[in-house]
PDB file of C-alpha atoms and ligand atoms in Angstrom:
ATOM      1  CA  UNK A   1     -32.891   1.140   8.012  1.00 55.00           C
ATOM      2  CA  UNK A   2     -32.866  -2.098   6.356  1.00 68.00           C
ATOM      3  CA  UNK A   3     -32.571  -5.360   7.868  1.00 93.00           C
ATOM      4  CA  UNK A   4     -28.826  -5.605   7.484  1.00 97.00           C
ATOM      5  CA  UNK A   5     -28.041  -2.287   8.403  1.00 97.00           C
ATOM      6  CA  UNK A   6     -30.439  -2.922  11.862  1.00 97.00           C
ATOM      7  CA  UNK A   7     -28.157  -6.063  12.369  1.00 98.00           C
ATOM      8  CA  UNK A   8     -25.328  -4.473  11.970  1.00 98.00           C
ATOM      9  CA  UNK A   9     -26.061  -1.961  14.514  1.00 98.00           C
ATOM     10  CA  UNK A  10     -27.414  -4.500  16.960  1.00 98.00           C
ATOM     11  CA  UNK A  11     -24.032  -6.729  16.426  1.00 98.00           C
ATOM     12  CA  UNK A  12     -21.651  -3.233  17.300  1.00 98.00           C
ATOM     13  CA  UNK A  13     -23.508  -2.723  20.350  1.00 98.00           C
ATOM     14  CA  UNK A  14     -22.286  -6.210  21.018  1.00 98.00           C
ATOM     15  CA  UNK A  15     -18.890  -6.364  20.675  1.00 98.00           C
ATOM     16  CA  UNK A  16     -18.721  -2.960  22.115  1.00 98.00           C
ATOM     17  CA  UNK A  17     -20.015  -4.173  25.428  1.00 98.00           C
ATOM     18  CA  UNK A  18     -17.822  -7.367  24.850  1.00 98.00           C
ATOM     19  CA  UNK A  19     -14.797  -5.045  24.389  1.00 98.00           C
ATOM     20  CA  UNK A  20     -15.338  -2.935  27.416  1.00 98.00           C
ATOM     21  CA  UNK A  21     -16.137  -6.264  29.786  1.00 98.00           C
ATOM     22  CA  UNK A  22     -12.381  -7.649  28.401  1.00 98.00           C
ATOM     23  CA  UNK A  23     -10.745  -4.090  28.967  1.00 98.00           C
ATOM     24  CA  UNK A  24      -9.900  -4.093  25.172  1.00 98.00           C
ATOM     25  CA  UNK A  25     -10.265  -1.514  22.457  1.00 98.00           C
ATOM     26  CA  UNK A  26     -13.470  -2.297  20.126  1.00 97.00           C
ATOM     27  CA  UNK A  27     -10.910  -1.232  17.330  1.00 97.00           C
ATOM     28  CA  UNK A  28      -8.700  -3.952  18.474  1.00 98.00           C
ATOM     29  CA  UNK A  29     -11.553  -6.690  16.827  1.00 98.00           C
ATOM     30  CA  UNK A  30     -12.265  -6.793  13.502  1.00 98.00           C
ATOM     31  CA  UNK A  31     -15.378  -8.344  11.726  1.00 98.00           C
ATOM     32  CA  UNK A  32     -15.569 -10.451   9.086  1.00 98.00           C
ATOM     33  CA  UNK A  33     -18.921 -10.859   7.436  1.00 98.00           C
ATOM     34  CA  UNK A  34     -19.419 -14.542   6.429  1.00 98.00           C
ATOM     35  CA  UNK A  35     -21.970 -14.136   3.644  1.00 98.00           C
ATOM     36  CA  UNK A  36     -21.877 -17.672   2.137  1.00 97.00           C
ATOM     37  CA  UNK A  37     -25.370 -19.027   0.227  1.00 96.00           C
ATOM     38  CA  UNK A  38     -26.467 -15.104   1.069  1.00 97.00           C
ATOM     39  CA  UNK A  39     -26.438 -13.148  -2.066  1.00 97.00           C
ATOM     40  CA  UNK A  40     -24.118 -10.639  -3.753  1.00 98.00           C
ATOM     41  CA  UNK A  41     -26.815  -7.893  -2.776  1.00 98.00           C
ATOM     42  CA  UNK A  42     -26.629  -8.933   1.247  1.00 98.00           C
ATOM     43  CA  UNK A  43     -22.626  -8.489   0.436  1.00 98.00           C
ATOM     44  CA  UNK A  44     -23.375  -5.082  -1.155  1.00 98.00           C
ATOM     45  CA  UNK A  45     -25.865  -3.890   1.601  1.00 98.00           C
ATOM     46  CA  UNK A  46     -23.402  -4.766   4.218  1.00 98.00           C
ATOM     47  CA  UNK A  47     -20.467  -2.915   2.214  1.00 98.00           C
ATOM     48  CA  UNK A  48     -22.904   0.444   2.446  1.00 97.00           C
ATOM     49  CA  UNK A  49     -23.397   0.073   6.121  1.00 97.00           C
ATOM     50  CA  UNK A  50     -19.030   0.486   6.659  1.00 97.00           C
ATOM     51  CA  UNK A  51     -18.242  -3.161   6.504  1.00 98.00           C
ATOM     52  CA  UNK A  52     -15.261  -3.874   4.420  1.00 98.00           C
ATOM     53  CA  UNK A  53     -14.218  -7.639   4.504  1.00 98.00           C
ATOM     54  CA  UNK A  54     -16.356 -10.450   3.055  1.00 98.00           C
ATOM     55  CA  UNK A  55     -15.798 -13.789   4.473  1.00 98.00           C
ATOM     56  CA  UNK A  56     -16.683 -17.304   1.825  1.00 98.00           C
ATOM     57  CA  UNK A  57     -16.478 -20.555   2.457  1.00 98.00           C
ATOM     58  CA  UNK A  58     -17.633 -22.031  -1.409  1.00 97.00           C
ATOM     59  CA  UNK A  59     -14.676 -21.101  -3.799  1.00 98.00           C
ATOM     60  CA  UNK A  60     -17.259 -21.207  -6.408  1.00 98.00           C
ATOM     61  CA  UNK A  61     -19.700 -19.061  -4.990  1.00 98.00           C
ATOM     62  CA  UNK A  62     -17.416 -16.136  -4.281  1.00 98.00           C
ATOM     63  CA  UNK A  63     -15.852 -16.119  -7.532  1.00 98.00           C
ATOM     64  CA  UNK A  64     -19.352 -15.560  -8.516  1.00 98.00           C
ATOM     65  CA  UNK A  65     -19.843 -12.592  -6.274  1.00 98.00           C
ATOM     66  CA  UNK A  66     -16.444 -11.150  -6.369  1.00 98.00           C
ATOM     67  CA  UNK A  67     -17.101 -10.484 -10.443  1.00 98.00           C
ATOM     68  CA  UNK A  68     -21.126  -9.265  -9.652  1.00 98.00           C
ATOM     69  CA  UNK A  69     -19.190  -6.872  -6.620  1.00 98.00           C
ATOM     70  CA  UNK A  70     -15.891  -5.466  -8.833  1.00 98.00           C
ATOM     71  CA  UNK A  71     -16.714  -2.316  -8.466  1.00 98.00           C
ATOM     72  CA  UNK A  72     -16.670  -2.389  -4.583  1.00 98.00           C
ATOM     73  CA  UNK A  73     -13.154  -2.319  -2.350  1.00 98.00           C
ATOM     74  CA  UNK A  74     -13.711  -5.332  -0.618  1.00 98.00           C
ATOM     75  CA  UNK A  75     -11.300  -7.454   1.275  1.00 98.00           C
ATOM     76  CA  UNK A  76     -12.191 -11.254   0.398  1.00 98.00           C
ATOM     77  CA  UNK A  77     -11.120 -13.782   3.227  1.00 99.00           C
ATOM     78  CA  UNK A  78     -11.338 -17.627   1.867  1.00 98.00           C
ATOM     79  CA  UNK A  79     -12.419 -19.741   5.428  1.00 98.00           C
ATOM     80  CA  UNK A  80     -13.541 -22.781   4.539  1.00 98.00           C
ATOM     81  CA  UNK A  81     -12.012 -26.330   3.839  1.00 97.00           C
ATOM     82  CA  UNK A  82      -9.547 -26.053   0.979  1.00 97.00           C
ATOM     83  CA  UNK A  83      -8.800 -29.036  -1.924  1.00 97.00           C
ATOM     84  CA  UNK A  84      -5.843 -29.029  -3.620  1.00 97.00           C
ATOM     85  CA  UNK A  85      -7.244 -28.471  -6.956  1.00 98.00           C
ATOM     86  CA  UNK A  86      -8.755 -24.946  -5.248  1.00 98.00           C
ATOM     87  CA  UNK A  87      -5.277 -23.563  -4.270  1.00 98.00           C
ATOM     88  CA  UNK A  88      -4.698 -21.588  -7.292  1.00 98.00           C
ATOM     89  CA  UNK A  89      -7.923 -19.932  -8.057  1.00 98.00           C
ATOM     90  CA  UNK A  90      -7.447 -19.120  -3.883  1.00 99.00           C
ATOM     91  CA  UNK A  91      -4.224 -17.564  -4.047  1.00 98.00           C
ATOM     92  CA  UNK A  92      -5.337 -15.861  -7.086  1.00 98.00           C
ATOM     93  CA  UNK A  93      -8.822 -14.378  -5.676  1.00 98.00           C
ATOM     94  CA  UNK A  94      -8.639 -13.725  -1.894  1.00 98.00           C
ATOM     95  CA  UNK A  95      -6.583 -11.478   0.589  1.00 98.00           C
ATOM     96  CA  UNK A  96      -6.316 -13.255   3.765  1.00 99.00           C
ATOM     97  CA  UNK A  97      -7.101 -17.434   3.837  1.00 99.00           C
ATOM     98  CA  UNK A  98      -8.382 -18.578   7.460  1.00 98.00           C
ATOM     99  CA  UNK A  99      -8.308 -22.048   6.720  1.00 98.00           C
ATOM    100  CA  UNK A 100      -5.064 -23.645   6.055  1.00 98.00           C
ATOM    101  CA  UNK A 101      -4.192 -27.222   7.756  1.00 97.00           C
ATOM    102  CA  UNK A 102      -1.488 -28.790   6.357  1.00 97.00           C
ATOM    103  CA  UNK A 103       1.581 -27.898   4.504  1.00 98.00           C
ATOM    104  CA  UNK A 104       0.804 -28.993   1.013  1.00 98.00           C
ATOM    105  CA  UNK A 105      -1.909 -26.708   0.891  1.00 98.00           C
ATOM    106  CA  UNK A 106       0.652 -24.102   2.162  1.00 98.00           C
ATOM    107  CA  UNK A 107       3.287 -24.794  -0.125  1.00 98.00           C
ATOM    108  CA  UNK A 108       0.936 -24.796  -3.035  1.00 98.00           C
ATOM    109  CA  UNK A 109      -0.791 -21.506  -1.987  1.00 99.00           C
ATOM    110  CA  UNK A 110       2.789 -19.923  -2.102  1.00 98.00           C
ATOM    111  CA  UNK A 111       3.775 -21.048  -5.711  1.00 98.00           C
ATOM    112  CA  UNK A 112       0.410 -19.882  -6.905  1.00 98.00           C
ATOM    113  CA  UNK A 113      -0.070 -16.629  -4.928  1.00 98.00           C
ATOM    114  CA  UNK A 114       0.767 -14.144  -8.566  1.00 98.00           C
ATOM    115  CA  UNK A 115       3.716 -12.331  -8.574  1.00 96.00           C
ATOM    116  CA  UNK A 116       2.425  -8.341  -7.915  1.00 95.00           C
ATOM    117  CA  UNK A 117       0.729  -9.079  -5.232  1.00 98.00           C
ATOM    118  CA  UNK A 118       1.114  -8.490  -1.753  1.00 98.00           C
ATOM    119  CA  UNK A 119       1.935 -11.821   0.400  1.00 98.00           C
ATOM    120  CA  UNK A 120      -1.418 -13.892   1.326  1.00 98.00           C
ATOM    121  CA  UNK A 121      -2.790 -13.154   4.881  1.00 98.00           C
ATOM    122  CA  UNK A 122      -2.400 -16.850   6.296  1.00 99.00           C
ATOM    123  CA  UNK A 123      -4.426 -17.952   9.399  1.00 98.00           C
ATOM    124  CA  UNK A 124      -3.750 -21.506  10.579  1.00 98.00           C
ATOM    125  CA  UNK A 125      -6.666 -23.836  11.881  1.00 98.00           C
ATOM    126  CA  UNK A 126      -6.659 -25.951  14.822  1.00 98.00           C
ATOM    127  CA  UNK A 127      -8.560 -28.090  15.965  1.00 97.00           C
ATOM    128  CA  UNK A 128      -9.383 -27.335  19.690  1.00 95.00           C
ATOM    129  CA  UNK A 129     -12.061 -30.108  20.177  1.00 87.00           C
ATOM    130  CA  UNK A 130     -10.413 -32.970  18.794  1.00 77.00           C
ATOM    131  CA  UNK A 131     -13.348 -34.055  17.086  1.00 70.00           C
ATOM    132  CA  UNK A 132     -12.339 -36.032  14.433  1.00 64.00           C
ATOM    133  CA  UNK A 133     -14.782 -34.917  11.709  1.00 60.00           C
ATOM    134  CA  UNK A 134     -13.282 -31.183  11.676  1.00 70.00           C
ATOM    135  CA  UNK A 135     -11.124 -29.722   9.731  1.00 88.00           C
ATOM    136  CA  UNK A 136      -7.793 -28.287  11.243  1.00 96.00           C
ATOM    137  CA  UNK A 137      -4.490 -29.501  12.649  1.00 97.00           C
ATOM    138  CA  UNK A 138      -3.950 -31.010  15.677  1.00 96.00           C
ATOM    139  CA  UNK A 139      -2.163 -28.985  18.974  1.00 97.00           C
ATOM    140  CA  UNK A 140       0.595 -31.485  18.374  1.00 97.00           C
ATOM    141  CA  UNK A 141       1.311 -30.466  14.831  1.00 97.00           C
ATOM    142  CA  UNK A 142       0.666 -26.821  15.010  1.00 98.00           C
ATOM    143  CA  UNK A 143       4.635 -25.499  15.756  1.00 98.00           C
ATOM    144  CA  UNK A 144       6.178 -27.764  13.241  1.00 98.00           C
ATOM    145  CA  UNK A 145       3.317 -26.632  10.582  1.00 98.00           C
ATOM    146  CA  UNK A 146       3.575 -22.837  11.806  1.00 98.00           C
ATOM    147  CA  UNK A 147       7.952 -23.006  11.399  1.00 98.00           C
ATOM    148  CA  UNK A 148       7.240 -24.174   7.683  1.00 98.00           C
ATOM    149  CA  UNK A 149       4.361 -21.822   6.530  1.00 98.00           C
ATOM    150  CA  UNK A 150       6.665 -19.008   8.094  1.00 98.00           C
ATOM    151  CA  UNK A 151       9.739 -20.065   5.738  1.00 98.00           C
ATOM    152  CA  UNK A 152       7.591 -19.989   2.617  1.00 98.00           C
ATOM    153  CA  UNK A 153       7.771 -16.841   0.281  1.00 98.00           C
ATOM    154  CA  UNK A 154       4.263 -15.756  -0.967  1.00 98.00           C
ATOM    155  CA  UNK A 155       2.565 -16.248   2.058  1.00 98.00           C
ATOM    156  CA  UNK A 156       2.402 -14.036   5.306  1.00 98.00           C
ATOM    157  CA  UNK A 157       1.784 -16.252   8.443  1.00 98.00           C
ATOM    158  CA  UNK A 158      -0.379 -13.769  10.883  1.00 98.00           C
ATOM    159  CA  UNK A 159      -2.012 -16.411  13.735  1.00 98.00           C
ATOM    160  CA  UNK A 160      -5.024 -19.376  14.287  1.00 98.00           C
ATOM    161  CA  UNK A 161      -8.208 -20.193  13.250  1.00 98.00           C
ATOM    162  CA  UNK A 162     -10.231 -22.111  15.034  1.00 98.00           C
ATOM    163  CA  UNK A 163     -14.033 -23.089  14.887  1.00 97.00           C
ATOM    164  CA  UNK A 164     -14.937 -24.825  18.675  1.00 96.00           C
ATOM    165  CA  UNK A 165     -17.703 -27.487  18.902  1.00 93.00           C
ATOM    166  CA  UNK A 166     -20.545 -25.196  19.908  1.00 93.00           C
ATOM    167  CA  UNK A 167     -22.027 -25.439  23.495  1.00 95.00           C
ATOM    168  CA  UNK A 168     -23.707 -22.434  25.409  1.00 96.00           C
ATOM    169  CA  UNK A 169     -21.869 -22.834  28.203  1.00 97.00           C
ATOM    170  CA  UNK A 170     -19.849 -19.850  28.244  1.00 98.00           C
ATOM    171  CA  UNK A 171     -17.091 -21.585  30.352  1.00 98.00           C
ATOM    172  CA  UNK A 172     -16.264 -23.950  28.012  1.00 97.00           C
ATOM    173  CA  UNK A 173     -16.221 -21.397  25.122  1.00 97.00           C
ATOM    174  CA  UNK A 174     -13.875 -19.277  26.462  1.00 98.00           C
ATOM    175  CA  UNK A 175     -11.810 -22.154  27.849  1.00 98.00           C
ATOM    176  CA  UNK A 176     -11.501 -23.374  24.204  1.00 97.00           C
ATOM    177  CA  UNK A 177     -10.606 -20.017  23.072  1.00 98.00           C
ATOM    178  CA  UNK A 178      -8.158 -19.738  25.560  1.00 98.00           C
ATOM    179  CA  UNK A 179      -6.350 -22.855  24.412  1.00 98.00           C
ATOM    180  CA  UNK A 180      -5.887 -21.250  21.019  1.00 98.00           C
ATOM    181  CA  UNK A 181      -4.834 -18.233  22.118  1.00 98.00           C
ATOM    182  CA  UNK A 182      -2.061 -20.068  24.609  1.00 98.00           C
ATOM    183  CA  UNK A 183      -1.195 -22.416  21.447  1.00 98.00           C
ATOM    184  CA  UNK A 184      -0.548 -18.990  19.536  1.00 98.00           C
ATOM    185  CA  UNK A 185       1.286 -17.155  22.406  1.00 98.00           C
ATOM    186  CA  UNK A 186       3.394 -20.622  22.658  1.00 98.00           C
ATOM    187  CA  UNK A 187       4.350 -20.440  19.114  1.00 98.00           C
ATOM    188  CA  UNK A 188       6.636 -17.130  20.041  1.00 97.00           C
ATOM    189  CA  UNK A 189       6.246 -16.401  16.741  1.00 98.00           C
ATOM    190  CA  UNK A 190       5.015 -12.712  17.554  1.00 97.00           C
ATOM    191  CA  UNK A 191       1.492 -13.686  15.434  1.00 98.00           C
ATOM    192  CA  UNK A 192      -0.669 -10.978  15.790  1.00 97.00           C
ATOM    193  CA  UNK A 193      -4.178 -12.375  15.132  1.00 98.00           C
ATOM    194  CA  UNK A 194      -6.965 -14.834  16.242  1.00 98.00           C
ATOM    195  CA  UNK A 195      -9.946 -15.375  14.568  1.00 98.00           C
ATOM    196  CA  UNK A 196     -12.515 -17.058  16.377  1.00 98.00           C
ATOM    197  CA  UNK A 197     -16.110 -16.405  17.577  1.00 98.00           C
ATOM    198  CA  UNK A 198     -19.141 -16.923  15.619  1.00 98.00           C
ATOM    199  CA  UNK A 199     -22.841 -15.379  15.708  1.00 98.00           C
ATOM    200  CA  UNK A 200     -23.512 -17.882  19.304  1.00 97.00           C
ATOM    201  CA  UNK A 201     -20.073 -17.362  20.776  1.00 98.00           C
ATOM    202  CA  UNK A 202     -18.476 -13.496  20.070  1.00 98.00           C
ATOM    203  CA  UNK A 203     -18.597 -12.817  23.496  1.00 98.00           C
ATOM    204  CA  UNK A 204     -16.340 -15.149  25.025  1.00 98.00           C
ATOM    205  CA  UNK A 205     -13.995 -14.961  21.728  1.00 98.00           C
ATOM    206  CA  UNK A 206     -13.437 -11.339  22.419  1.00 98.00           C
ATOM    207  CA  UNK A 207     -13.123 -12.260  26.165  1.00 98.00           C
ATOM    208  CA  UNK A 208     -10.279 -14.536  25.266  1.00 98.00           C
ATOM    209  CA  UNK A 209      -8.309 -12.332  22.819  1.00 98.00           C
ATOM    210  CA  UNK A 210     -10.009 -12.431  19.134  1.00 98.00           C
ATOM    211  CA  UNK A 211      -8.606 -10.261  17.000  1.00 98.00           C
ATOM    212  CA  UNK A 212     -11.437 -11.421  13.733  1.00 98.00           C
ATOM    213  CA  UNK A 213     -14.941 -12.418  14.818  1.00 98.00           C
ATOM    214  CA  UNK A 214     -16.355 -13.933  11.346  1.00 98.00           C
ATOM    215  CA  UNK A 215     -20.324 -13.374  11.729  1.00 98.00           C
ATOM    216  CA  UNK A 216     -22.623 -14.643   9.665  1.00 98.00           C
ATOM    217  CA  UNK A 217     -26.147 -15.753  11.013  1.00 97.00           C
ATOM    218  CA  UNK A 218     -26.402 -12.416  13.327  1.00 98.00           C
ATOM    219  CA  UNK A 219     -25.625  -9.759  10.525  1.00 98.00           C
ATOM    220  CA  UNK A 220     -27.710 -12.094   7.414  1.00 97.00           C
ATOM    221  CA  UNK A 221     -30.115 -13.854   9.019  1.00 95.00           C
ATOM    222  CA  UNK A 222     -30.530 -17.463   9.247  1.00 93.00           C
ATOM    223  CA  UNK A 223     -28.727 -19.635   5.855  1.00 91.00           C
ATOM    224  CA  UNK A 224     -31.596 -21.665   4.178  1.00 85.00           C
ATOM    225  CA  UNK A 225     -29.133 -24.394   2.583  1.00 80.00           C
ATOM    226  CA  UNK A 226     -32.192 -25.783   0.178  1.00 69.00           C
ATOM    227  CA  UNK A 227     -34.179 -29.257   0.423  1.00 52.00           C
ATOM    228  CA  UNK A 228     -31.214 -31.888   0.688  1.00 46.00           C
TER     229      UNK A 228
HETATM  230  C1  PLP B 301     -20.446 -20.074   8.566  1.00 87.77           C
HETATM  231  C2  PLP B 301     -19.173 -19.736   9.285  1.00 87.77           C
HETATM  232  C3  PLP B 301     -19.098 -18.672  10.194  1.00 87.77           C
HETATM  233  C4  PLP B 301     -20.285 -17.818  10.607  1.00 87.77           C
HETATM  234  O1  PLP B 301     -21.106 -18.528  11.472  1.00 87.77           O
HETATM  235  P1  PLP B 301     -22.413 -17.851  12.138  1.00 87.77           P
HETATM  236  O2  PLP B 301     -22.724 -18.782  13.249  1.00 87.77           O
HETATM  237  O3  PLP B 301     -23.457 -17.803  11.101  1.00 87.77           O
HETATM  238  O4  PLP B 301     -22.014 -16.513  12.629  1.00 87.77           O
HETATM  239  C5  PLP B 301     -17.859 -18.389  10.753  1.00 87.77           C
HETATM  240  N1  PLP B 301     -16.769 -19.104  10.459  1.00 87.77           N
HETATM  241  C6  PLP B 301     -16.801 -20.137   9.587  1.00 87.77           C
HETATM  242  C7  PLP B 301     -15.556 -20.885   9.300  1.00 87.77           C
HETATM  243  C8  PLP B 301     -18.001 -20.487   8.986  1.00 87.77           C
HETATM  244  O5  PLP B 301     -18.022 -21.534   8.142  1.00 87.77           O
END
C-alpha cells in the first residue's frame, strides 16, 4: 500500500472509533481531503483509495489541478479566504464553498454561480475564538448573514464552518465546537451540516456533531510551504 492509501486507512480507523465513542453513524461524517501545495498525483492517489471530495484553499492552485484531474469525478470544495475578484472563477469551478463571511461575497457568488448548474453548497464561517486575525463572522452577525445568504437564488445555504485556535486540550476543542454547533441549532434554519475538525482535533469535532472533517496533514503528510 502506498503512503496515502496507509493514511487513509489509519485516519478510518479514527473516525470510526470517534463515531462509536459519540453514538453516531461513521456514515454520518464525511471527509474532505485538503490537498493544498500537495500535488495533483497525492489528489489522484487519494481518489483510487475511495475518497471523492478534494478540499483547496489557493484558487489558483486548484484550477491547476482540477484541469491535470478532468478525467476523475471529483467533488471540489473551495475553503479558504475568498477576494472579491475570486468569486467568479469560484462559483464557476467548485461544488460546495466552506468559506463565506460576509454578504458581498454571497451576493456575488450567486450572480456568478452559471446558469445549468446545480445551486452552490454554501457553508458559513465563524469565528469561534474571536481572534481578530481570522477569517469568519462574528456570533453576533451570523443570523442576520445566514437570513440573507438563504434569500439568494444560486446558492444553497447548508450550515458553519469554523476553524478553532488550536490547543490540545480536548475540553476546550470540543467546547468550541459545541458553540458552533449551538450557533447552528440557534439559527432554526434546519442546516444540516458542520464542518469542523482538522488532522489535531477530529475527535472532539465528531464528538460535537461534525458532519465534514477536512483533513489534510494526517492523509498527505506534513505541507512544506518553501523557504519564505
Ligand atoms: C489546511 C486546512 C485544513 C487541514 O488541516 P490539517 O491540520 O492539515 O488537517 C482544514 N481546513 C482548512 C480551512 C485548512 O486551511
Amino acid at each position: 500500500m502506498s503512503t496515502i492509501a496507509d493514511n487513509l486507512s489509519a485516519l478510518l480507523t479514527r473516525i470510526d472509533s470517534a463515531a462509536k465513542a459519540a453514538d453516531r453513524a461513521p456514515a454520518s461524517i464525511q471527509l474532505l481531503a485538503v490537498s493544498k501545495t500537495k500535488p495533483a498525483t497525492a489528489i489522484r492517489e487519494i481518489h483510487a483509495a475511495g475518497v471523492r471530495d478534494v478540499g483547496e484553499n489557493y484558487l489558483q492552485e486548484a484550477l491547476a489541478k482540477q484541469q491535470e484531474l478532468a478525467d476523475l469525478p471529483l467533488i471540489w470544495h473551495f475553503i479558504g479566504p475568498i477576494q472579491s475578484n475570486k468569486t467568479k472563477a469560484i462559483a464557476e469551478h467548485f461544488d460546495w464553498v466552506h468559506s463565506v463571511d460576509r454578504l458581498k461575497i454571497a451576493q456575488r457568488l450567486s450572480e456568478q454561480r452559471p446558469a445549468g448548474l446545480p445551486p452552490l453548497n454554501i457553508c458559513l464561517q465563524v469565528n469561534v475564538s474571536g481572534e481578530d486575525s481570522k477569517s469568519g463572522c462574528t456570533p453576533a452577525d451570523l443570523p442576520a448573514l445566514a437570513e440573507a445568504v438563504m434569500a439568494l437564488p444560486n446558492l444553497r445555504l447548508r450550515g458553519l464552518m469554523a476553524i478553532p485556535e488550536p490547543t490540545d486540550d480536548r475540553a476546550a476543542q470540543e467546547a468550541a465546537f459545541a458553540t458552533v454547533r449551538q450557533l447552528r441549532d440557534g439559527l432554526d434554519l434546519g442546516l444540516d451540516t458542520l464542518s469542523m475538525g482538522m488532522s489535531h482535533d477530529l475527535e472532539a469535532a465528531i464528538a460535537q456533531g461534525a458532519t465534514w472533517i477536512r483533513i489534510g496533514t494526517a492523509l498527505f503528510g506534513a505541507r512544506d510551504y518553501g523557504a519564505a
